[in-house]
Every structure is written in C-alpha cells, then in structure tokens.
C-alpha cells in the first residue's frame, strides 16, 4: 500500500505524540524496574547495572497479600456491581414511562460525576466510627475496626462506581433483548423469574461481561477509596506503588510493582473475556 | 366441547377502549380467525386469551375453567408470535424441549415427543440447527412445533404469515393449513389479511374498534356482509346511496336497479362487488331480470389474470368492474358497453349511523 505524503505526515505526527506522551513514560517505568536501587537517591541511576532484584523481592508474602487483596476485592465488587445493576437496568430498559427512565439515568450519571472524596467521606460519616453503623455492626458480630468491616467499607466505596456504570452498560443490552422472547418463555410454562433467568440473562452475556470488566478494571486500579477507607489495614497495589515512589523514593521497586500489576491485570482480563466468549459464543448473533 | 369462551370481555388502555364487550366461543378442533385492521382490538384479544393482559371486565374460560386472572404460564395455551420469537441461543431441539421441561414432562419422553412434532411440521433433520440458520418459513414451522409439542388446549397464531416474503406466503399458507388440520388443535389466528383468514380459518370473526362486527364462514362474510365496514374490509364494492322503492333501488341522480333484497323500504346503501358486474357490448341482450346499465369504458387496467374496467354510466357515476381474462376479446377504452348486474348480487345495507 502506498502512502500519500499527507497521510504519512498525519501518521508520523500521531506516532510522535503518542510515543512521547504515552509510550515513552511507560517504557521508562519498565526500564527503571530493572535498575538497582541506591538508597538516598531519588530514581535509579541511568548507569546503574541491570538487575532482577526488584522483581524477586516481590515474591515475599507481604507483597503477595497486596495483590491478593486488590484482585479479590476487585472481583467481589465487579460481581456485586453487575448483580445489583441488572435489576435496575432492567427496570430502566423496560419502563413504558419516559420520564422515569430519564430520571433514573440522569441520577446515575450525576452519581458518576460526584467527586471520589465526597463519596468516600460520605461513607466514612455513615459507616465509620462516628456513623450509625457503629451500633449496628456489633449485632452482626463485627467491630467497626475489624478487617472484615474495613473490607466491607471498601467494597461499598467501590460499588459507588461499579453500580451506575454497570447499569448504563446493561440498559442498552437489555433493550436489545426481544421482549417477545420472554413472553414466549412464559407461554411455554416458565414463570416470570425463570423466563428472565433462561432468556434475558444468557442473551445479555456480552453486556454482563463488559460491565463486569469495566467494574473490575476500575476497582483494581482504585487508589483513594482503599487509601482512606482502608485505614492502613487494607491497601491496594496502587497504594503500594504510591508508597514506593513517594514515601520511600524507591523508584525501581515502585516500577517493578507497577509492571507486575499491569501484566497481571491484562492477563486476568484476557482470561475472563476468553472464558466468557467461549461460553456465550452463538448466544448473541 | 367448548374450548374457549369469552363473555363480555373488555379491556381499556387509559381512555381508549381496546376491546369492547367481546363475546365468542370456540369449539374443539375449530380454526377461528380474528380479522380486522390494525387497532381493531384483535391483538389485545389474543393477549387477553394468552394471559399477557388482564381483562377489565368479563370472563375468559378455557375448557370451562375461568382463567381471566391467571398468568400466561398457568394456562395451557400455545402461542406463535409474528416474529416467531425462537430463542436465538438454543438449538431447534432445545427450543422445542423448553416447553416440555417447563410443563413437567419426564425427560425420557422428550426424544419421542420432539421427533413426532418435527415430523408433523416436516422439520426432521434440523434438530441441531440454530434458529439463525433457518429461513423464515422454517423458523415458523419450528415455532409451531414448539407451541404444539406441549399439546396445548388452544393454539394462538399472531399474524402467522405477515413477516414472510410475499411470494412465499401463498405456498406457506397451504402448508400451514395442512399442519393445523393434522395437528387437530383448536386454533385462533389473528390477522389483518382477509385472504389469510379466509384460507386458514373455518370461522371468521371480523372486528373493528374493539367490537365484533360479524362472525361466520368466509362465504357468509363475503357474500352477506352485515355492514359497510365488513363489506369494505373483506373485498371491494361500488357504493351508492339511495332508497328502496318496491324492489328497486333508486338514487336521486336517476339510477334505478332491481335488487333481490327483502329489506324494508327507506334509505339504504347499495354495494356491488366489482367481479359480479359483467361488461358486455352495448345492445347485447341481457338475461331476464338482469340490470343492464349503459356506459362508456373510461379506463382499463390489464393485470394478467383479471382485467379491471372503470365504466362511466349514463348518469355520470363511475363503477369499477373486474372481469376474468378468459382469452376472449375484452372492451377497450372509449367503447360503449353495458354493465350487467344480477339483482341477487346487490348488497343492500342499512346506511352507516
């Protein structure tokens, strides 16, 4: 294929912009992760020898627990988010009255624009040590400061993103499911809930997957929510990276954590979508 | 035995009365068609029978049992949608097995039931296909099989042929009739297409504005329409307004036609079907008692099997006549002719309120 001069110019420009602004910084992180850390120095010396120490250090179980917490909570949030969003999305998609649909969607979009700090402190106020939950939590055998309770607060904080986003993704999907199919299932003897289980749910497969992956990626890269609500008892990998870079000034180690996080995230998302697409192949035209 | 009985059923959507005091019965094994234009309430009636709507008044009984407030899955009614609504994520076999499973048929009986219903609709060998791999006609047959496999008390078909290709429609109509007859299930067909209703059903119920206009066989409805709406919806007619006067219909502009109606005198409407008008050369000798109206051919449409003429009568009125193309010469534009009408072909109806 022959490129015209104009096209070559445009492509060159785009490559240059993306290269310097996005790709180069990432490569720098990648490079730094292989350099030796010199205590007291901010950032690795460009001439320091290449090493794998930054990676082998991460095999320590203290680091693995960060990864475990991040992905475990991310998975829980994404799962709960999609679960809670599905009925709301169904309500919005199947409503006859237009204003109710608009009001619900408007509310959800507003919710997404709300600053993360506002949400986090709102949760802290209601569910933290000064909130109403202080007296309720013990009824379930939990203390406000317990690890489980803190994890619950983080999940709650992340659901604030996960639910509205999943709803917006799922509304379109559910609207595309022919309502006649649900009626057909009912005419064949399936109760209402069952008709949704065997028709709406499998035909929304792709949408459910997108909603899940969006929630999952947003959750595992969360920073403010685990930092404030986690009270230092639960930290995500993002908090670890921040800690390495800004508090210890150990750029090589921070870079290594960042690279590991990136690779695992990509693998996890690839695995989930591979699994799901084989399951739902043919389900959606 | 009466399978379905609707008595004074009404359904209202807001201010609009979609179904207005409708009553009818369907006997075992009959094929009945609800015929009418869109918005006449036929689809709402179907949805009431299926259980997707609850009537505001009246009573729906299936085999004597009142089902007015029962859910669709609590009624034993088979339903075939206009777009067939086959489950796209299931094979043909799984689509058909769905109803068997939901109706609690033991799984050991599935293969035999599926085989026999696929034999009925002539779709053996397609078990593993997905609905997307089937043509429209094949999808319809699978939808029929899916509805029939549970042996419903009543089969409902919503516009069964309208989503198919115009050319296919006629062939599939014959096939559908065969399947319905050999299935022997009591069936209700909702349609806006008169030829669909006439060829598929042994009994037709014509609806308009939520009410039943007329019921009867195709022949009764066509040859003796109860009112102008039915006469116009089922076939075409030339209409004249005038009065009956001693066995003759007369209009103010001087038309006088002998009619066979026993209706009392007074203001009436006269309808004449285009194909009941014979167009012959002027001066031909008409049979005894047959009306012969003189006129000139104003326009002719040659449509192959039929030829349409528009004849300007002596009093200035124009009438539409359709003659069979039997290969003999036919009248041309500008020719003087006489339109011959037998008194028994005149539809004499009370004027519209």
Short mmCIF file of N, CA and C in Angstrom, two decimals, chain B residues 123-279:
data_model
loop_
_atom_site.label_atom_id
_atom_site.label_comp_id
_atom_site.label_asym_id
_atom_site.label_seq_id
_atom_site.Cartn_x
_atom_site.Cartn_y
_atom_site.Cartn_z
N UNK B 123 -39.84 -31.02 9.73
CA UNK B 123 -38.55 -30.40 10.00
C UNK B 123 -37.56 -31.40 10.61
N UNK B 124 -37.77 -32.69 10.36
CA UNK B 124 -36.81 -33.69 10.86
C UNK B 124 -35.46 -33.43 10.22
N UNK B 125 -34.39 -33.61 11.01
CA UNK B 125 -33.06 -33.40 10.48
C UNK B 125 -32.51 -32.02 10.79
N UNK B 126 -33.36 -31.14 11.34
CA UNK B 126 -32.90 -29.79 11.66
C UNK B 126 -32.68 -29.61 13.16
N UNK B 127 -32.71 -30.71 13.93
CA UNK B 127 -32.68 -30.63 15.39
C UNK B 127 -31.53 -29.79 15.93
N UNK B 128 -30.35 -29.94 15.32
CA UNK B 128 -29.16 -29.30 15.89
C UNK B 128 -28.93 -27.90 15.36
N UNK B 129 -29.73 -27.48 14.37
CA UNK B 129 -29.53 -26.15 13.80
C UNK B 129 -29.90 -25.07 14.83
N UNK B 130 -29.31 -23.88 14.63
CA UNK B 130 -29.74 -22.77 15.46
C UNK B 130 -30.73 -21.95 14.62
N UNK B 131 -31.64 -21.23 15.28
CA UNK B 131 -32.70 -20.53 14.54
C UNK B 131 -32.16 -19.59 13.46
N UNK B 132 -30.98 -19.01 13.69
CA UNK B 132 -30.42 -18.08 12.71
C UNK B 132 -30.08 -18.78 11.40
N UNK B 133 -29.93 -20.11 11.44
CA UNK B 133 -29.56 -20.85 10.23
C UNK B 133 -30.78 -21.26 9.43
N UNK B 134 -31.98 -20.87 9.89
CA UNK B 134 -33.20 -21.30 9.21
C UNK B 134 -33.82 -20.15 8.43
N UNK B 135 -34.54 -20.50 7.36
CA UNK B 135 -35.28 -19.48 6.61
C UNK B 135 -36.53 -19.09 7.40
N UNK B 136 -37.18 -18.02 6.94
CA UNK B 136 -38.39 -17.56 7.64
C UNK B 136 -39.44 -18.64 7.75
N UNK B 137 -39.67 -19.36 6.66
CA UNK B 137 -40.69 -20.41 6.68
C UNK B 137 -40.32 -21.53 7.63
N UNK B 138 -39.02 -21.87 7.66
CA UNK B 138 -38.57 -22.93 8.57
C UNK B 138 -38.70 -22.49 10.02
N UNK B 139 -38.36 -21.21 10.27
CA UNK B 139 -38.49 -20.70 11.64
C UNK B 139 -39.94 -20.79 12.10
N UNK B 140 -40.85 -20.48 11.17
CA UNK B 140 -42.26 -20.53 11.53
C UNK B 140 -42.67 -21.95 11.91
N UNK B 141 -42.17 -22.92 11.14
CA UNK B 141 -42.54 -24.31 11.43
C UNK B 141 -41.97 -24.76 12.77
N UNK B 142 -40.75 -24.28 13.08
CA UNK B 142 -40.19 -24.63 14.39
C UNK B 142 -41.00 -23.97 15.51
N UNK B 143 -41.41 -22.72 15.27
CA UNK B 143 -42.22 -22.03 16.27
C UNK B 143 -43.54 -22.77 16.49
N UNK B 144 -44.12 -23.29 15.42
CA UNK B 144 -45.34 -24.08 15.52
C UNK B 144 -45.09 -25.35 16.32
N UNK B 145 -43.97 -26.00 15.99
CA UNK B 145 -43.62 -27.24 16.69
C UNK B 145 -43.43 -26.97 18.18
N UNK B 146 -42.76 -25.86 18.49
CA UNK B 146 -42.51 -25.51 19.89
C UNK B 146 -43.83 -25.28 20.64
N UNK B 147 -44.79 -24.65 19.94
CA UNK B 147 -46.07 -24.37 20.58
C UNK B 147 -46.93 -25.64 20.70
N UNK B 148 -46.80 -26.54 19.72
CA UNK B 148 -47.69 -27.71 19.69
C UNK B 148 -47.19 -28.87 20.55
N UNK B 149 -45.87 -28.90 20.82
CA UNK B 149 -45.30 -30.08 21.48
C UNK B 149 -45.88 -30.29 22.88
N UNK B 150 -46.31 -29.22 23.51
CA UNK B 150 -46.87 -29.36 24.87
C UNK B 150 -48.34 -29.73 24.83
N UNK B 151 -48.88 -29.97 23.65
CA UNK B 151 -50.29 -30.32 23.47
C UNK B 151 -51.22 -29.33 24.18
N UNK B 152 -51.17 -28.06 23.75
CA UNK B 152 -51.99 -27.04 24.42
C UNK B 152 -53.47 -27.23 24.12
N UNK B 153 -54.31 -26.71 25.01
CA UNK B 153 -55.76 -26.75 24.78
C UNK B 153 -56.10 -25.89 23.58
N UNK B 154 -55.27 -24.87 23.38
CA UNK B 154 -55.59 -23.83 22.42
C UNK B 154 -54.30 -23.32 21.81
N UNK B 155 -54.32 -23.14 20.50
CA UNK B 155 -53.13 -22.60 19.82
C UNK B 155 -53.47 -21.21 19.31
N UNK B 156 -52.61 -20.24 19.62
CA UNK B 156 -52.84 -18.87 19.15
C UNK B 156 -51.76 -18.49 18.15
N UNK B 157 -52.17 -17.98 16.99
CA UNK B 157 -51.20 -17.54 16.00
C UNK B 157 -51.39 -16.05 15.76
N UNK B 158 -50.31 -15.28 15.95
CA UNK B 158 -50.38 -13.84 15.75
C UNK B 158 -49.81 -13.50 14.38
N UNK B 159 -50.64 -13.06 13.46
CA UNK B 159 -50.21 -12.68 12.11
C UNK B 159 -49.20 -13.69 11.56
N UNK B 160 -49.62 -14.95 11.40
CA UNK B 160 -48.63 -16.00 11.14
C UNK B 160 -47.82 -15.83 9.85
N UNK B 161 -48.35 -15.16 8.86
CA UNK B 161 -47.63 -15.11 7.58
C UNK B 161 -47.09 -13.73 7.23
N UNK B 162 -47.42 -12.73 8.06
CA UNK B 162 -47.14 -11.37 7.60
C UNK B 162 -45.65 -11.02 7.61
N UNK B 163 -44.84 -11.76 8.38
CA UNK B 163 -43.42 -11.40 8.38
C UNK B 163 -42.66 -12.18 7.31
N UNK B 164 -43.40 -12.90 6.46
CA UNK B 164 -42.73 -13.68 5.42
C UNK B 164 -42.83 -12.98 4.07
N UNK B 165 -41.95 -13.38 3.21
CA UNK B 165 -41.90 -12.90 1.84
C UNK B 165 -43.26 -13.05 1.14
N UNK B 166 -43.66 -12.05 0.38
CA UNK B 166 -44.97 -12.10 -0.27
C UNK B 166 -45.11 -13.34 -1.16
N UNK B 167 -44.04 -13.71 -1.84
CA UNK B 167 -44.11 -14.85 -2.75
C UNK B 167 -44.26 -16.16 -2.02
N UNK B 168 -43.58 -16.25 -0.86
CA UNK B 168 -43.62 -17.48 -0.07
C UNK B 168 -44.98 -17.67 0.58
N UNK B 169 -45.63 -16.54 0.84
CA UNK B 169 -46.81 -16.55 1.68
C UNK B 169 -47.87 -17.54 1.21
N UNK B 170 -48.12 -17.52 -0.09
CA UNK B 170 -49.19 -18.36 -0.60
C UNK B 170 -48.89 -19.85 -0.41
N UNK B 171 -47.63 -20.22 -0.72
CA UNK B 171 -47.25 -21.62 -0.57
C UNK B 171 -47.32 -22.03 0.90
N UNK B 172 -46.85 -21.13 1.78
CA UNK B 172 -46.82 -21.47 3.21
C UNK B 172 -48.21 -21.50 3.82
N UNK B 173 -49.12 -20.75 3.23
CA UNK B 173 -50.48 -20.75 3.72
C UNK B 173 -51.08 -22.16 3.59
N UNK B 174 -50.86 -22.76 2.43
CA UNK B 174 -51.37 -24.11 2.19
C UNK B 174 -50.74 -25.07 3.18
N UNK B 175 -49.43 -24.93 3.37
CA UNK B 175 -48.71 -25.82 4.27
C UNK B 175 -49.18 -25.66 5.71
N UNK B 176 -49.37 -24.40 6.10
CA UNK B 176 -49.81 -24.10 7.46
C UNK B 176 -51.18 -24.72 7.71
N UNK B 177 -52.05 -24.60 6.73
CA UNK B 177 -53.40 -25.17 6.84
C UNK B 177 -53.29 -26.69 7.05
N UNK B 178 -52.39 -27.32 6.29
CA UNK B 178 -52.20 -28.77 6.42
C UNK B 178 -51.74 -29.15 7.82
N UNK B 179 -50.74 -28.38 8.32
CA UNK B 179 -50.20 -28.68 9.65
C UNK B 179 -51.30 -28.52 10.71
N UNK B 180 -52.05 -27.41 10.61
CA UNK B 180 -53.08 -27.15 11.61
C UNK B 180 -54.17 -28.23 11.57
N UNK B 181 -54.51 -28.65 10.36
CA UNK B 181 -55.55 -29.68 10.24
C UNK B 181 -55.07 -31.00 10.81
N UNK B 182 -53.81 -31.38 10.50
CA UNK B 182 -53.37 -32.67 11.00
C UNK B 182 -53.06 -32.61 12.49
N UNK B 183 -52.70 -31.42 13.01
CA UNK B 183 -52.49 -31.31 14.46
C UNK B 183 -53.83 -31.42 15.18
N UNK B 184 -54.87 -30.91 14.56
CA UNK B 184 -56.21 -31.02 15.15
C UNK B 184 -56.45 -30.14 16.35
N UNK B 185 -55.50 -29.25 16.65
CA UNK B 185 -55.62 -28.38 17.82
C UNK B 185 -56.59 -27.24 17.54
N UNK B 186 -57.36 -26.88 18.52
CA UNK B 186 -58.22 -25.71 18.41
C UNK B 186 -57.32 -24.48 18.23
N UNK B 187 -57.61 -23.67 17.22
CA UNK B 187 -56.67 -22.61 16.88
C UNK B 187 -57.37 -21.27 16.67
N UNK B 188 -56.70 -20.23 17.14
CA UNK B 188 -57.18 -18.87 16.85
C UNK B 188 -56.08 -18.14 16.09
N UNK B 189 -56.43 -17.59 14.95
CA UNK B 189 -55.46 -16.88 14.12
C UNK B 189 -55.84 -15.41 14.08
N UNK B 190 -54.91 -14.56 14.49
CA UNK B 190 -55.14 -13.12 14.40
C UNK B 190 -54.50 -12.61 13.13
N UNK B 191 -55.25 -11.90 12.31
CA UNK B 191 -54.67 -11.40 11.08
C UNK B 191 -55.40 -10.17 10.56
N UNK B 192 -54.70 -9.39 9.74
CA UNK B 192 -55.35 -8.26 9.09
C UNK B 192 -55.55 -8.57 7.60
N UNK B 193 -55.11 -9.78 7.21
CA UNK B 193 -55.12 -10.14 5.80
C UNK B 193 -56.31 -11.04 5.53
N UNK B 194 -57.26 -10.53 4.76
CA UNK B 194 -58.50 -11.30 4.57
C UNK B 194 -58.26 -12.64 3.89
N UNK B 195 -57.30 -12.70 2.94
CA UNK B 195 -57.13 -13.99 2.26
C UNK B 195 -56.50 -15.01 3.21
N UNK B 196 -55.66 -14.53 4.15
CA UNK B 196 -55.10 -15.41 5.16
C UNK B 196 -56.22 -15.99 6.02
N UNK B 197 -57.11 -15.11 6.46
CA UNK B 197 -58.22 -15.55 7.31
C UNK B 197 -59.12 -16.52 6.55
N UNK B 198 -59.43 -16.17 5.30
CA UNK B 198 -60.38 -16.98 4.54
C UNK B 198 -59.81 -18.36 4.21
N UNK B 199 -58.51 -18.43 3.92
CA UNK B 199 -57.97 -19.73 3.54
C UNK B 199 -57.63 -20.60 4.74
N UNK B 200 -57.30 -19.99 5.89
CA UNK B 200 -56.87 -20.79 7.03
C UNK B 200 -58.00 -21.16 7.98
N UNK B 201 -58.99 -20.29 8.11
CA UNK B 201 -59.97 -20.49 9.18
C UNK B 201 -61.29 -21.04 8.66
N UNK B 202 -61.97 -21.83 9.51
CA UNK B 202 -63.32 -22.23 9.09
C UNK B 202 -64.35 -21.27 9.63
N UNK B 203 -63.94 -20.39 10.52
CA UNK B 203 -64.88 -19.43 11.07
C UNK B 203 -64.13 -18.10 11.22
N UNK B 204 -64.76 -17.03 10.78
CA UNK B 204 -64.09 -15.73 10.84
C UNK B 204 -64.87 -14.78 11.73
N UNK B 205 -64.13 -14.07 12.59
CA UNK B 205 -64.76 -13.03 13.41
C UNK B 205 -64.14 -11.71 12.97
N UNK B 206 -64.96 -10.83 12.40
CA UNK B 206 -64.44 -9.54 11.93
C UNK B 206 -64.59 -8.53 13.05
N UNK B 207 -63.48 -7.82 13.36
CA UNK B 207 -63.50 -6.84 14.44
C UNK B 207 -63.20 -5.45 13.94
N UNK B 208 -63.77 -4.46 14.59
CA UNK B 208 -63.45 -3.07 14.32
C UNK B 208 -63.66 -2.27 15.58
N UNK B 209 -62.72 -1.40 15.90
CA UNK B 209 -62.80 -0.51 17.08
C UNK B 209 -63.16 -1.29 18.34
N UNK B 210 -62.55 -2.44 18.51
CA UNK B 210 -62.74 -3.20 19.74
C UNK B 210 -64.01 -4.03 19.79
N UNK B 211 -64.82 -3.96 18.74
CA UNK B 211 -66.08 -4.70 18.77
C UNK B 211 -66.14 -5.73 17.65
N UNK B 212 -66.97 -6.74 17.87
CA UNK B 212 -67.18 -7.74 16.83
C UNK B 212 -68.22 -7.21 15.85
N UNK B 213 -67.86 -7.19 14.57
CA UNK B 213 -68.75 -6.68 13.54
C UNK B 213 -69.62 -7.79 12.96
N UNK B 214 -68.99 -8.94 12.75
CA UNK B 214 -69.71 -10.06 12.16
C UNK B 214 -68.91 -11.33 12.39
N UNK B 215 -69.63 -12.46 12.44
CA UNK B 215 -68.93 -13.74 12.51
C UNK B 215 -69.62 -14.71 11.56
N UNK B 216 -68.84 -15.60 11.00
CA UNK B 216 -69.43 -16.56 10.07
C UNK B 216 -68.35 -17.19 9.22
N UNK B 217 -68.75 -18.01 8.27
CA UNK B 217 -67.79 -18.62 7.38
C UNK B 217 -67.29 -17.56 6.41
N UNK B 218 -66.22 -17.86 5.70
CA UNK B 218 -65.68 -16.92 4.73
C UNK B 218 -66.75 -16.54 3.72
N UNK B 219 -67.51 -17.52 3.29
CA UNK B 219 -68.53 -17.28 2.28
C UNK B 219 -69.63 -16.35 2.81
N UNK B 220 -70.06 -16.63 4.03
CA UNK B 220 -71.12 -15.80 4.62
C UNK B 220 -70.65 -14.35 4.74
N UNK B 221 -69.42 -14.19 5.17
CA UNK B 221 -68.93 -12.83 5.41
C UNK B 221 -68.75 -12.06 4.11
N UNK B 222 -68.32 -12.80 3.09
CA UNK B 222 -68.09 -12.12 1.82
C UNK B 222 -69.40 -11.85 1.09
N UNK B 223 -70.29 -12.84 1.06
CA UNK B 223 -71.47 -12.66 0.23
C UNK B 223 -72.61 -11.97 0.98
N UNK B 224 -72.59 -12.00 2.30
CA UNK B 224 -73.65 -11.31 3.03
C UNK B 224 -73.05 -10.51 4.18
N UNK B 225 -72.29 -9.48 3.87
CA UNK B 225 -71.68 -8.68 4.95
C UNK B 225 -72.77 -8.00 5.78
N UNK B 226 -72.51 -7.92 7.08
CA UNK B 226 -73.51 -7.35 7.98
C UNK B 226 -73.58 -5.83 7.85
N UNK B 227 -72.47 -5.23 7.48
CA UNK B 227 -72.50 -3.77 7.35
C UNK B 227 -71.42 -3.32 6.36
N UNK B 228 -71.37 -2.03 6.14
CA UNK B 228 -70.47 -1.49 5.13
C UNK B 228 -69.01 -1.72 5.51
N UNK B 229 -68.71 -1.65 6.82
CA UNK B 229 -67.32 -1.88 7.23
C UNK B 229 -66.85 -3.27 6.79
N UNK B 230 -67.66 -4.28 7.08
CA UNK B 230 -67.27 -5.65 6.74
C UNK B 230 -67.18 -5.79 5.22
N UNK B 231 -68.16 -5.25 4.52
CA UNK B 231 -68.17 -5.35 3.05
C UNK B 231 -66.93 -4.72 2.46
N UNK B 232 -66.49 -3.61 3.04
CA UNK B 232 -65.31 -2.92 2.52
C UNK B 232 -64.02 -3.57 2.96
N UNK B 233 -64.00 -4.10 4.20
CA UNK B 233 -62.75 -4.69 4.68
C UNK B 233 -62.49 -6.02 4.01
N UNK B 234 -63.55 -6.79 3.79
CA UNK B 234 -63.40 -8.07 3.11
C UNK B 234 -63.84 -7.86 1.67
N UNK B 235 -62.91 -7.54 0.82
CA UNK B 235 -63.23 -7.30 -0.59
C UNK B 235 -63.56 -5.85 -0.86
N UNK B 236 -63.88 -5.58 -2.14
CA UNK B 236 -64.17 -4.21 -2.55
C UNK B 236 -65.62 -4.14 -3.00
N UNK B 237 -66.14 -2.92 -3.08
CA UNK B 237 -67.51 -2.74 -3.58
C UNK B 237 -67.65 -1.36 -4.20
N UNK B 238 -68.61 -1.26 -5.12
CA UNK B 238 -69.07 0.05 -5.60
C UNK B 238 -70.24 0.44 -4.70
N UNK B 239 -70.19 1.65 -4.17
CA UNK B 239 -71.25 2.06 -3.23
C UNK B 239 -72.14 3.14 -3.81
N UNK B 240 -73.43 2.97 -3.57
CA UNK B 240 -74.40 4.01 -3.94
C UNK B 240 -75.31 4.26 -2.75
N UNK B 241 -75.68 5.51 -2.57
CA UNK B 241 -76.62 5.86 -1.51
C UNK B 241 -77.96 6.20 -2.16
N UNK B 242 -79.02 5.62 -1.64
CA UNK B 242 -80.34 5.90 -2.22
C UNK B 242 -81.43 5.32 -1.34
N UNK B 243 -82.55 4.92 -1.97
CA UNK B 243 -83.61 4.31 -1.16
C UNK B 243 -84.23 3.16 -1.92
N UNK B 244 -84.89 2.29 -1.16
CA UNK B 244 -85.57 1.14 -1.75
C UNK B 244 -87.00 1.54 -2.04
N UNK B 245 -87.45 1.16 -3.23
CA UNK B 245 -88.80 1.52 -3.60
C UNK B 245 -89.39 0.37 -4.40
N UNK B 246 -90.15 -0.48 -3.75
CA UNK B 246 -90.82 -1.59 -4.42
C UNK B 246 -89.90 -2.52 -5.17
N UNK B 247 -88.84 -3.03 -4.46
CA UNK B 247 -87.94 -3.99 -5.09
C UNK B 247 -86.90 -3.34 -6.01
N UNK B 248 -86.92 -2.03 -6.10
CA UNK B 248 -85.90 -1.35 -6.90
C UNK B 248 -85.15 -0.38 -6.01
N UNK B 249 -83.86 -0.25 -6.33
CA UNK B 249 -83.04 0.72 -5.63
C UNK B 249 -82.94 1.96 -6.52
N UNK B 250 -83.29 3.11 -5.98
CA UNK B 250 -83.24 4.33 -6.81
C UNK B 250 -82.39 5.40 -6.13
N UNK B 251 -81.64 6.13 -6.96
CA UNK B 251 -80.85 7.23 -6.42
C UNK B 251 -81.43 8.53 -6.95
N UNK B 252 -80.99 9.62 -6.33
CA UNK B 252 -81.52 10.93 -6.73
C UNK B 252 -81.06 11.31 -8.12
N UNK B 253 -79.86 10.79 -8.53
CA UNK B 253 -79.38 11.17 -9.86
C UNK B 253 -79.86 10.19 -10.94
N UNK B 254 -80.92 9.45 -10.65
CA UNK B 254 -81.61 8.75 -11.72
C UNK B 254 -81.23 7.31 -11.94
N UNK B 255 -80.43 6.72 -11.03
CA UNK B 255 -80.09 5.31 -11.18
C UNK B 255 -81.24 4.46 -10.64
N UNK B 256 -81.56 3.40 -11.35
CA UNK B 256 -82.64 2.54 -10.88
C UNK B 256 -82.23 1.10 -11.13
N UNK B 257 -82.06 0.33 -10.06
CA UNK B 257 -81.53 -1.02 -10.17
C UNK B 257 -82.47 -1.98 -9.44
N UNK B 258 -82.83 -3.07 -10.10
CA UNK B 258 -83.66 -4.09 -9.45
C UNK B 258 -82.79 -4.87 -8.47
N UNK B 259 -83.27 -5.01 -7.23
CA UNK B 259 -82.50 -5.75 -6.23
C UNK B 259 -83.35 -6.88 -5.67
N UNK B 260 -82.64 -7.90 -5.10
CA UNK B 260 -83.37 -9.05 -4.59
C UNK B 260 -83.59 -8.96 -3.08
N UNK B 261 -83.14 -7.87 -2.48
CA UNK B 261 -83.21 -7.76 -1.02
C UNK B 261 -84.64 -7.68 -0.53
N UNK B 262 -84.83 -8.31 0.66
CA UNK B 262 -86.17 -8.26 1.25
C UNK B 262 -86.27 -7.10 2.23
N UNK B 263 -85.22 -6.30 2.29
CA UNK B 263 -85.20 -5.22 3.27
C UNK B 263 -86.39 -4.28 3.05
N UNK B 264 -86.89 -3.70 4.16
CA UNK B 264 -87.99 -2.76 4.01
C UNK B 264 -87.55 -1.51 3.25
N UNK B 265 -88.49 -0.73 2.84
CA UNK B 265 -88.17 0.48 2.07
C UNK B 265 -87.43 1.49 2.93
N UNK B 266 -87.05 2.60 2.32
CA UNK B 266 -86.36 3.64 3.06
C UNK B 266 -84.94 3.80 2.59
N UNK B 267 -84.18 4.64 3.32
CA UNK B 267 -82.82 4.95 2.91
C UNK B 267 -81.92 3.72 3.09
N UNK B 268 -81.15 3.40 2.07
CA UNK B 268 -80.21 2.27 2.16
C UNK B 268 -78.92 2.60 1.41
N UNK B 269 -77.94 1.73 1.61
CA UNK B 269 -76.73 1.81 0.80
C UNK B 269 -76.69 0.56 -0.05
N UNK B 270 -76.25 0.74 -1.27
CA UNK B 270 -76.18 -0.39 -2.18
C UNK B 270 -74.71 -0.65 -2.50
N UNK B 271 -74.27 -1.90 -2.32
CA UNK B 271 -72.91 -2.27 -2.65
C UNK B 271 -72.90 -3.32 -3.74
N UNK B 272 -72.03 -3.15 -4.72
CA UNK B 272 -71.92 -4.15 -5.78
C UNK B 272 -70.45 -4.53 -5.93
N UNK B 273 -70.16 -5.83 -5.78
CA UNK B 273 -68.78 -6.29 -5.92
C UNK B 273 -68.33 -6.13 -7.37
N UNK B 274 -67.11 -5.67 -7.59
CA UNK B 274 -66.64 -5.44 -8.97
C UNK B 274 -66.70 -6.69 -9.85
N UNK B 275 -66.40 -7.87 -9.23
CA UNK B 275 -66.35 -9.07 -10.08
C UNK B 275 -67.74 -9.63 -10.38
N UNK B 276 -68.77 -9.05 -9.77
CA UNK B 276 -70.14 -9.51 -10.06
C UNK B 276 -70.76 -8.69 -11.19
N UNK B 277 -70.01 -7.76 -11.71
CA UNK B 277 -70.51 -6.93 -12.80
C UNK B 277 -69.96 -7.49 -14.12
N UNK B 278 -70.86 -7.80 -15.04
CA UNK B 278 -70.42 -8.29 -16.34
C UNK B 278 -70.36 -7.10 -17.30
N UNK B 279 -69.31 -7.02 -18.07
CA UNK B 279 -69.18 -5.92 -19.04
C UNK B 279 -69.38 -6.48 -20.43
#
